[in-house]
PDB file of C-alpha atoms and ligand atoms in Angstrom:
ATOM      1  CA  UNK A   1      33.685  37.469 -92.714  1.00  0.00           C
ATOM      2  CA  UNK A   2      30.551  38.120 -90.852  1.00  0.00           C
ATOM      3  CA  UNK A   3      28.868  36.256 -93.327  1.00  0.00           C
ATOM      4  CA  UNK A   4      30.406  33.536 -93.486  1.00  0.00           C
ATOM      5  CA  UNK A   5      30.627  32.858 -89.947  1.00  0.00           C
ATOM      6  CA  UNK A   6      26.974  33.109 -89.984  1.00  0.00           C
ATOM      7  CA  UNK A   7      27.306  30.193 -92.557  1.00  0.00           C
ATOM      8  CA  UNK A   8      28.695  28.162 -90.324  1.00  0.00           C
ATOM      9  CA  UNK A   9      26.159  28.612 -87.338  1.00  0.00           C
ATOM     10  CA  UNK A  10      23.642  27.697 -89.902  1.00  0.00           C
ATOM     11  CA  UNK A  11      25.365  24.450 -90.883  1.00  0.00           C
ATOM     12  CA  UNK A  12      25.663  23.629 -86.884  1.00  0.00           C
ATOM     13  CA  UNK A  13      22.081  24.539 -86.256  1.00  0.00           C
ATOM     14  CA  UNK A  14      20.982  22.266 -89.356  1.00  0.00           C
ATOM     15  CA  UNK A  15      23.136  19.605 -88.752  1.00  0.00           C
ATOM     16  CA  UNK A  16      23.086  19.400 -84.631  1.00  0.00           C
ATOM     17  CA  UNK A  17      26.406  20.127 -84.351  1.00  0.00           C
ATOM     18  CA  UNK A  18      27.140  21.252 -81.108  1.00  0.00           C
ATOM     19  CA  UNK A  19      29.182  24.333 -81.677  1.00  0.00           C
ATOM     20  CA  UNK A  20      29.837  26.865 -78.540  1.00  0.00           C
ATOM     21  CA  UNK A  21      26.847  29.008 -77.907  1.00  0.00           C
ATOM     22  CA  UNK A  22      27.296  32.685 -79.190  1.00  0.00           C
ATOM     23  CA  UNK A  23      27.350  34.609 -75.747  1.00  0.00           C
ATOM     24  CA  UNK A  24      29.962  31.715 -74.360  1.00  0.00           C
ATOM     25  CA  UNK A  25      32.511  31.760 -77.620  1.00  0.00           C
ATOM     26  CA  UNK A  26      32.067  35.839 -77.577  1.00  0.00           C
ATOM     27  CA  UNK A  27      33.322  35.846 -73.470  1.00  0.00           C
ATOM     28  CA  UNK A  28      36.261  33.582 -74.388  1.00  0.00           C
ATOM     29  CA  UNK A  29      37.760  35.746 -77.582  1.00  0.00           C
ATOM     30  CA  UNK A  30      37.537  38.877 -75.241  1.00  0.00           C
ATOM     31  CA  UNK A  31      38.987  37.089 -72.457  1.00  0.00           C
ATOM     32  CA  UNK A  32      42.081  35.852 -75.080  1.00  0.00           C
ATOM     33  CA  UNK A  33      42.468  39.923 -76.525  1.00  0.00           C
ATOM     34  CA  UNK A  34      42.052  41.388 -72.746  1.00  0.00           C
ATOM     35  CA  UNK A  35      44.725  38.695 -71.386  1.00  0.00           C
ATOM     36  CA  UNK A  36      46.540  38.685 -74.575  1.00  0.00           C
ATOM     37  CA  UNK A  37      46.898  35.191 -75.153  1.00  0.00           C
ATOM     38  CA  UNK A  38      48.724  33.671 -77.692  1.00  0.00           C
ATOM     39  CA  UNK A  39      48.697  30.179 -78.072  1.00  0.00           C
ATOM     40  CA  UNK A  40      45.609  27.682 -77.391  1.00  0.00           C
ATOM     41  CA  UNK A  41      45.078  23.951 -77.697  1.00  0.00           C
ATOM     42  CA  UNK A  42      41.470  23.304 -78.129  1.00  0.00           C
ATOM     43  CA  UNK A  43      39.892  19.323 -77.568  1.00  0.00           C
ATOM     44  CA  UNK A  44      36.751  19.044 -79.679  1.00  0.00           C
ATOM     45  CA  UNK A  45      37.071  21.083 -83.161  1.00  0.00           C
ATOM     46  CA  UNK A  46      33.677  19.871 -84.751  1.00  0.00           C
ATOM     47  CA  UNK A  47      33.759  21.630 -87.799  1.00  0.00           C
ATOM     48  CA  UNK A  48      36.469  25.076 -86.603  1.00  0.00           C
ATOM     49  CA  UNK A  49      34.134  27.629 -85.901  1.00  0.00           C
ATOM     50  CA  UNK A  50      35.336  27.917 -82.526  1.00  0.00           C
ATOM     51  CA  UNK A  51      38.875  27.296 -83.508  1.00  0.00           C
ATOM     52  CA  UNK A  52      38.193  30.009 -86.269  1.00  0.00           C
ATOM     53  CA  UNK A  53      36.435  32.511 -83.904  1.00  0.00           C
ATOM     54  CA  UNK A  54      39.390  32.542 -81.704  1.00  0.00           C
ATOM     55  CA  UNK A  55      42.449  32.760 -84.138  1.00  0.00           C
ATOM     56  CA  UNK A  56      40.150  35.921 -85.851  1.00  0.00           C
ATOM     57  CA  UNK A  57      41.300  37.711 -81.927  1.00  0.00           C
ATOM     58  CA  UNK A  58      44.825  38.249 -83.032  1.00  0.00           C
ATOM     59  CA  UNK A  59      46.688  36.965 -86.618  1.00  0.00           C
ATOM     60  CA  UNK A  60      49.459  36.014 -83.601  1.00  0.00           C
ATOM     61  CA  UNK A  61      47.652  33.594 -82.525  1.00  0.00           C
ATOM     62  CA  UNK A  62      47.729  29.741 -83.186  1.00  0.00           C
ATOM     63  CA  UNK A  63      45.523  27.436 -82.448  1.00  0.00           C
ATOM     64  CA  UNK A  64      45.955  23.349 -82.189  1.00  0.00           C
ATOM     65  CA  UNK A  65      42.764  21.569 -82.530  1.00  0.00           C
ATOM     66  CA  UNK A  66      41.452  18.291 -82.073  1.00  0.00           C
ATOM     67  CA  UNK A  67      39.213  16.568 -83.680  1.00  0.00           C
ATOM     68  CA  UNK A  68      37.917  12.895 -83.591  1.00  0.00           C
ATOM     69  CA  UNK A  69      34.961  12.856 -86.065  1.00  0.00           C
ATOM     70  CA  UNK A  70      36.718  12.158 -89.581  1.00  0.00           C
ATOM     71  CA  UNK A  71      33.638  14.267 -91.447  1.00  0.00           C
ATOM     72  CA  UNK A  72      33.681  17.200 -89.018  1.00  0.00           C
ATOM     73  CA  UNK A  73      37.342  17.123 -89.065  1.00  0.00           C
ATOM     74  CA  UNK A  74      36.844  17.702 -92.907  1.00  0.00           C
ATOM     75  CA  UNK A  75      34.141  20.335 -92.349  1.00  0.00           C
ATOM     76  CA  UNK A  76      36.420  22.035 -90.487  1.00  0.00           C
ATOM     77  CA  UNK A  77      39.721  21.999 -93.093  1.00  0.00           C
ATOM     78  CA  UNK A  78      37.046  23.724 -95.296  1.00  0.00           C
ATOM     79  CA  UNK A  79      35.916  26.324 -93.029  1.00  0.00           C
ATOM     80  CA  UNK A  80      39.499  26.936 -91.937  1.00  0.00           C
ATOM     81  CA  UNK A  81      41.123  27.206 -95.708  1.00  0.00           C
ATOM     82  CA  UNK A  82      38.168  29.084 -96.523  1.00  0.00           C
ATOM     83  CA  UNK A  83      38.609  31.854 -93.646  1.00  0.00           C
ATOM     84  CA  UNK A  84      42.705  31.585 -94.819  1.00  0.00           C
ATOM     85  CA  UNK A  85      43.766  30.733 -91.271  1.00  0.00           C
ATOM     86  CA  UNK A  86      45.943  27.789 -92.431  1.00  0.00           C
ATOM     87  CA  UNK A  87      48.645  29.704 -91.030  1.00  0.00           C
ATOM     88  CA  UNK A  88      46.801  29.690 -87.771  1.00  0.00           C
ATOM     89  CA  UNK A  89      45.376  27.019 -86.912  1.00  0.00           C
ATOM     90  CA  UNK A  90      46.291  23.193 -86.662  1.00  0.00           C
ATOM     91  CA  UNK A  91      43.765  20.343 -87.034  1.00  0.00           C
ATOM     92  CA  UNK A  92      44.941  16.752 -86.005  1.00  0.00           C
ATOM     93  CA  UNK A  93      42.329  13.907 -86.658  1.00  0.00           C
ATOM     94  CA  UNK A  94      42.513  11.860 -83.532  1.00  0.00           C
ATOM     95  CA  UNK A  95      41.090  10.526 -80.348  1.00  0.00           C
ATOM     96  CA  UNK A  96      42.389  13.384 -78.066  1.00  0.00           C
ATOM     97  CA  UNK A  97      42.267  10.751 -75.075  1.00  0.00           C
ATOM     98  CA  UNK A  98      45.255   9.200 -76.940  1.00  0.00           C
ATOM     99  CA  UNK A  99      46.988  12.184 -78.654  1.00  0.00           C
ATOM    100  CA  UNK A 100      50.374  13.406 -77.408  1.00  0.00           C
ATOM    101  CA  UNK A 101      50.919  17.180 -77.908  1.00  0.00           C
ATOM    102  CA  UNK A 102      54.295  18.803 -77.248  1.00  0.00           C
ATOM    103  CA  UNK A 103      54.619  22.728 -76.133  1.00  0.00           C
ATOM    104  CA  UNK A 104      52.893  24.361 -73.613  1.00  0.00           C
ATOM    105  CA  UNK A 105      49.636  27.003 -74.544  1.00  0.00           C
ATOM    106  CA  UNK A 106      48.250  29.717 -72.580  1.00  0.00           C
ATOM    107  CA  UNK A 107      44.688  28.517 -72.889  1.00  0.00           C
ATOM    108  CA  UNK A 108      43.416  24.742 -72.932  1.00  0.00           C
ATOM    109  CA  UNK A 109      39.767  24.951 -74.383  1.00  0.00           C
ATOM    110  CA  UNK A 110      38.378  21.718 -73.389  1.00  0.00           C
ATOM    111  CA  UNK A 111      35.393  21.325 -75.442  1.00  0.00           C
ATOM    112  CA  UNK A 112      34.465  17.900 -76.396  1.00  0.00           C
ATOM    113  CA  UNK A 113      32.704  14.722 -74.633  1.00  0.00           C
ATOM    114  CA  UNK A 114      31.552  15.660 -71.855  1.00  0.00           C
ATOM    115  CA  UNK A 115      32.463  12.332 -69.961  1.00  0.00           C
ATOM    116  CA  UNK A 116      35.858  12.793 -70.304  1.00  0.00           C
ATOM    117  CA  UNK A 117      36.671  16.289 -69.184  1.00  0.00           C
ATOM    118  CA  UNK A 118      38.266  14.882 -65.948  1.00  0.00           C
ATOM    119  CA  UNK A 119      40.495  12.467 -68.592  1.00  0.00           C
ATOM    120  CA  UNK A 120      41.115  15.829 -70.798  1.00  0.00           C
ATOM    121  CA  UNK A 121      42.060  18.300 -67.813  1.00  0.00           C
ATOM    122  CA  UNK A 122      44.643  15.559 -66.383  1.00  0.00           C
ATOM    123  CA  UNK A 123      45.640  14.647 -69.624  1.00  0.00           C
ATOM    124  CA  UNK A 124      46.745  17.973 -71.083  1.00  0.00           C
ATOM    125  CA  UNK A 125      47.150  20.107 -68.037  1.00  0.00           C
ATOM    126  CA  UNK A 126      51.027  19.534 -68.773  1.00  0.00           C
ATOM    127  CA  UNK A 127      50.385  21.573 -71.472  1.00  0.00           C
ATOM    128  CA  UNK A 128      49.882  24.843 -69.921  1.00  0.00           C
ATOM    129  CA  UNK A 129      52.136  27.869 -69.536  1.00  0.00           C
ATOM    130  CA  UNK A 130      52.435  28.361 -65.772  1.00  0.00           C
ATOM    131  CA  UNK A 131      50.150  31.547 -66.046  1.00  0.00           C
ATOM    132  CA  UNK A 132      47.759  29.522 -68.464  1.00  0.00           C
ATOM    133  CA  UNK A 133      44.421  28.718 -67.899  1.00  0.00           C
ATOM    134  CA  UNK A 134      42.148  25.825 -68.795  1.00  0.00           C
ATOM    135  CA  UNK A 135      38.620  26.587 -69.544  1.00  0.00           C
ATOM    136  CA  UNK A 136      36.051  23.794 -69.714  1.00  0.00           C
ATOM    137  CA  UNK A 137      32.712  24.271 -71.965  1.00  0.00           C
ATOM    138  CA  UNK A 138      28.925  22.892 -71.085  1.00  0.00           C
ATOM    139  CA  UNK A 139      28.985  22.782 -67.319  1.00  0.00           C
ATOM    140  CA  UNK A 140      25.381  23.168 -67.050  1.00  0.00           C
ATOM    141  CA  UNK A 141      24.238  20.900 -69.610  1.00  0.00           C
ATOM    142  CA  UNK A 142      21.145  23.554 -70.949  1.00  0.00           C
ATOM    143  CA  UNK A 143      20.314  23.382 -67.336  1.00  0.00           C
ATOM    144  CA  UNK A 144      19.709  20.090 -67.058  1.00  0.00           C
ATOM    145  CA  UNK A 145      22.733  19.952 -64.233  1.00  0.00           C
ATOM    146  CA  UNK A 146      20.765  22.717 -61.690  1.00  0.00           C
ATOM    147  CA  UNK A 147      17.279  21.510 -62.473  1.00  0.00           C
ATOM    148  CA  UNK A 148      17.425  17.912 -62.910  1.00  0.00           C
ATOM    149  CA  UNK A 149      13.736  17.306 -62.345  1.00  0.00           C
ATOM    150  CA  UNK A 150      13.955  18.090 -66.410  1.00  0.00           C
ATOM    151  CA  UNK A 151      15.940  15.105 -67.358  1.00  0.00           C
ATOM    152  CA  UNK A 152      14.257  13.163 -69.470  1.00  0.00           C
ATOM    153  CA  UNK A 153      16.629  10.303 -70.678  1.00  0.00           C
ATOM    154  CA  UNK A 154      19.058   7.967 -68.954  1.00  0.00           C
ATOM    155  CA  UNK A 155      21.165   8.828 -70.913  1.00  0.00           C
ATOM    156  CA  UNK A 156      21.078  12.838 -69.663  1.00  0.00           C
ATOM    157  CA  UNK A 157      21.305  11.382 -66.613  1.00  0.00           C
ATOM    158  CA  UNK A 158      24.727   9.757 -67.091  1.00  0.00           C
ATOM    159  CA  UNK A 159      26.145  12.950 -68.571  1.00  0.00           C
ATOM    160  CA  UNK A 160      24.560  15.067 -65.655  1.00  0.00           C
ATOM    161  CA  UNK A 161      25.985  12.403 -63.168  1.00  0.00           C
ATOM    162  CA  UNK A 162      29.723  13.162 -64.580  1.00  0.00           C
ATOM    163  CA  UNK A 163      29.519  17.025 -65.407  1.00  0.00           C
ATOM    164  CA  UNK A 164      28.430  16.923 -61.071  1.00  0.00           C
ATOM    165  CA  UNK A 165      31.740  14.428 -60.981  1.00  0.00           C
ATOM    166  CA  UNK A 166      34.154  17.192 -63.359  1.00  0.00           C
ATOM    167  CA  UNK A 167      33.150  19.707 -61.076  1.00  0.00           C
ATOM    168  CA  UNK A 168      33.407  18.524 -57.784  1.00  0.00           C
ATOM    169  CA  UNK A 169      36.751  17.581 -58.827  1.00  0.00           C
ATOM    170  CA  UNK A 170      37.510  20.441 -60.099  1.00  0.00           C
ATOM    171  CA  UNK A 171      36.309  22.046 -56.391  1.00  0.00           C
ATOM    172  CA  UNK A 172      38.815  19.936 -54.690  1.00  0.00           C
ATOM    173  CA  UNK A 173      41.857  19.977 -56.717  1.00  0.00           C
ATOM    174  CA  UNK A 174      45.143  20.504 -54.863  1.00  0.00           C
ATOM    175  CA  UNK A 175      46.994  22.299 -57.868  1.00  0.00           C
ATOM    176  CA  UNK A 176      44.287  24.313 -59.847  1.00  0.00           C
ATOM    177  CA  UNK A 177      41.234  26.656 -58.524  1.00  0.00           C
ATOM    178  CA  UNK A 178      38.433  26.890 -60.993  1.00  0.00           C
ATOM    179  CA  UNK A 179      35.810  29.895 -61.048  1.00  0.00           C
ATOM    180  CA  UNK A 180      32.374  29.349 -62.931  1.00  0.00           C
ATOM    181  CA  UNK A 181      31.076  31.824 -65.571  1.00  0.00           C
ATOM    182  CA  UNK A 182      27.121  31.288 -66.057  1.00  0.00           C
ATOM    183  CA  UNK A 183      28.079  32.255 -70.252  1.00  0.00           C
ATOM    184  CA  UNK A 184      26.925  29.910 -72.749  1.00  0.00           C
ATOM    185  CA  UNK A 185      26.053  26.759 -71.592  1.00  0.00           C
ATOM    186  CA  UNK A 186      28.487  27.726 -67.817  1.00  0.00           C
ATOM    187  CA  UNK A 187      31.940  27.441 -68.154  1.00  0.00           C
ATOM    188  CA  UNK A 188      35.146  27.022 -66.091  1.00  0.00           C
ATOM    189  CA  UNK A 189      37.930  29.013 -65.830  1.00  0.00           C
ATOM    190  CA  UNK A 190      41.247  26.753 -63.899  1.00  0.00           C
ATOM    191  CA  UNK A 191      44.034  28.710 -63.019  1.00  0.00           C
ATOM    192  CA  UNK A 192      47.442  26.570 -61.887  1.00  0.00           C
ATOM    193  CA  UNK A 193      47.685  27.739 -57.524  1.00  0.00           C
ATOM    194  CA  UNK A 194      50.451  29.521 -56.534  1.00  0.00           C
TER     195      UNK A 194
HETATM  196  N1  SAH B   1      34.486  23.601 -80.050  1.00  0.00           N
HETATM  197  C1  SAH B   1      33.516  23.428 -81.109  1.00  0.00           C
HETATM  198  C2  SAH B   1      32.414  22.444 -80.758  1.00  0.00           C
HETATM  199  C3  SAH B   1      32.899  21.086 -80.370  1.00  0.00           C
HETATM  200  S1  SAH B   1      31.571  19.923 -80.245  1.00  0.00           S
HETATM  201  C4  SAH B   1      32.892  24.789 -81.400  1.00  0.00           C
HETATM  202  O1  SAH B   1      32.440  25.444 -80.443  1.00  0.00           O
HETATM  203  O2  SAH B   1      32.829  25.184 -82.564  1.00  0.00           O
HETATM  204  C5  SAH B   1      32.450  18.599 -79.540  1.00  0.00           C
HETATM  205  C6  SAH B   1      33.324  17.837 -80.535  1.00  0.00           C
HETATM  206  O3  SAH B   1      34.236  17.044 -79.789  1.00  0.00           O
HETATM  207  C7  SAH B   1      32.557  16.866 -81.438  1.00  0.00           C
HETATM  208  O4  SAH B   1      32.743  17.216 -82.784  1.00  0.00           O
HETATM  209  C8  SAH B   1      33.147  15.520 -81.115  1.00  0.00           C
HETATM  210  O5  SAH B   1      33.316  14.694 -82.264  1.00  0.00           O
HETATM  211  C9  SAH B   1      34.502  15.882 -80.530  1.00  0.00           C
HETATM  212  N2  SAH B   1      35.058  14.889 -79.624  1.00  0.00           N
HETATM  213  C10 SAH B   1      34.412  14.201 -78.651  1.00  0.00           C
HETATM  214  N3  SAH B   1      35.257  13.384 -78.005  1.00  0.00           N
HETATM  215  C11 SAH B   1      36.478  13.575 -78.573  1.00  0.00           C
HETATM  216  C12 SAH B   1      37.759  13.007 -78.361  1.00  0.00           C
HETATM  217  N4  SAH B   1      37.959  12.070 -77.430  1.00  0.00           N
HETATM  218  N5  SAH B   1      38.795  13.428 -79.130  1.00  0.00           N
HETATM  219  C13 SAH B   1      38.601  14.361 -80.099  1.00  0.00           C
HETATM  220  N6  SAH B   1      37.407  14.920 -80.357  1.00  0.00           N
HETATM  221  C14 SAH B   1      36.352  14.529 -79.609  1.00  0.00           C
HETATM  222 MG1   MG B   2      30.482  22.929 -75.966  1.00  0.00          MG
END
């Protein structure tokens, strides 16, 4: 098992896939067994290892993932048959900006481009069990986001310009409050008020 996952870091790290960093997906799979969640939609698959990481919690839990990229997508069916979590988890091959997903889940992972996390959270946050919470990767952006005197590209720019966007939105949001977790590359935690 251990093995295998290692595997698939390897084939991230070879293939610049960005896959969740190991202190970050380690945080959220003791956060699902100490809370004892059961069900989790997750936007952004790449190629399952987080989708695989988390269903390994519990064998109760299942896991809906989305994934846009059709070769990651098939990456992933690999990695997922070959961990035998086809029981588990669910991968749909689609633009999650124009999915529809019925059911509610007690964790939204929202872990895919980081332009549209604001799109994602309004998007799905119909989704979640009232006690659910909706955690959002890559809030720092490898630090670029606290120390942007390191940006390099316009492009980093862009993306630094909209994480600042997500999260001042998520700081003034009427129905959720967010806390930040510096794991990984910072993270949010939204929790539905009252
Ligand atoms: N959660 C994964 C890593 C996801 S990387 C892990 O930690 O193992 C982000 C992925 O989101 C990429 O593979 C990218 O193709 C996908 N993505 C980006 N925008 C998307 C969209 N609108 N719909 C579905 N997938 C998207
Ligand atoms: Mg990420």
């Amino acid at each position: 098992m251990e093995e295998k996952l290692l595997l698939i870091e390897e084939y991230a790290k070879e293939k610049k896939i960005p896959i969740m960093m190991k202190d970050g997906i380690e945080f959220l799979c003791k956060y699902i067994k100490e809370h004892n969640i059961k069900s989790i939609l997750e936007i952004g698959s790449a190629i399952g290892y987080s989708a695989i990481k988390m269903a390994l919690v519990d064998k109760d839990i299942k896991v809906v993932t989305i994934e846009k990229d059709i070769n990651r997508y098939n990456e992933a069916i690999k990695n997922i048959n070959d961990f035998k979590l086809v029981n588990q988890i669910k991968i749909i091959n689609d633009d999650a900006l124009n999915t529809e997903i019925d059911g509610k889940f007690d964790l939204i992972f929202i872990d895919a481009s980081k332009g549209n996390n604001i799109n994602f959270f309004n998007k799905y946050s119909k989704n979640l069990s009232s006690c659910g919470i909706i955690v959002t990767d890559n809030l720092s952006f490898h630090g670029l986001c606290e120390n942007e005197e390191l940006i390099k590209t316009k492009n980093q720019r862009g993306i630094v310009k909209k994480i600042k966007a997500f999260i001042e939105f998520l700081d003034n949001n009427k129905d959720f409050y967010t806390e930040y977790v510096e794991v990984g590359d910072k993270i949010a935690i939204s929790r539905k008020k009252g």
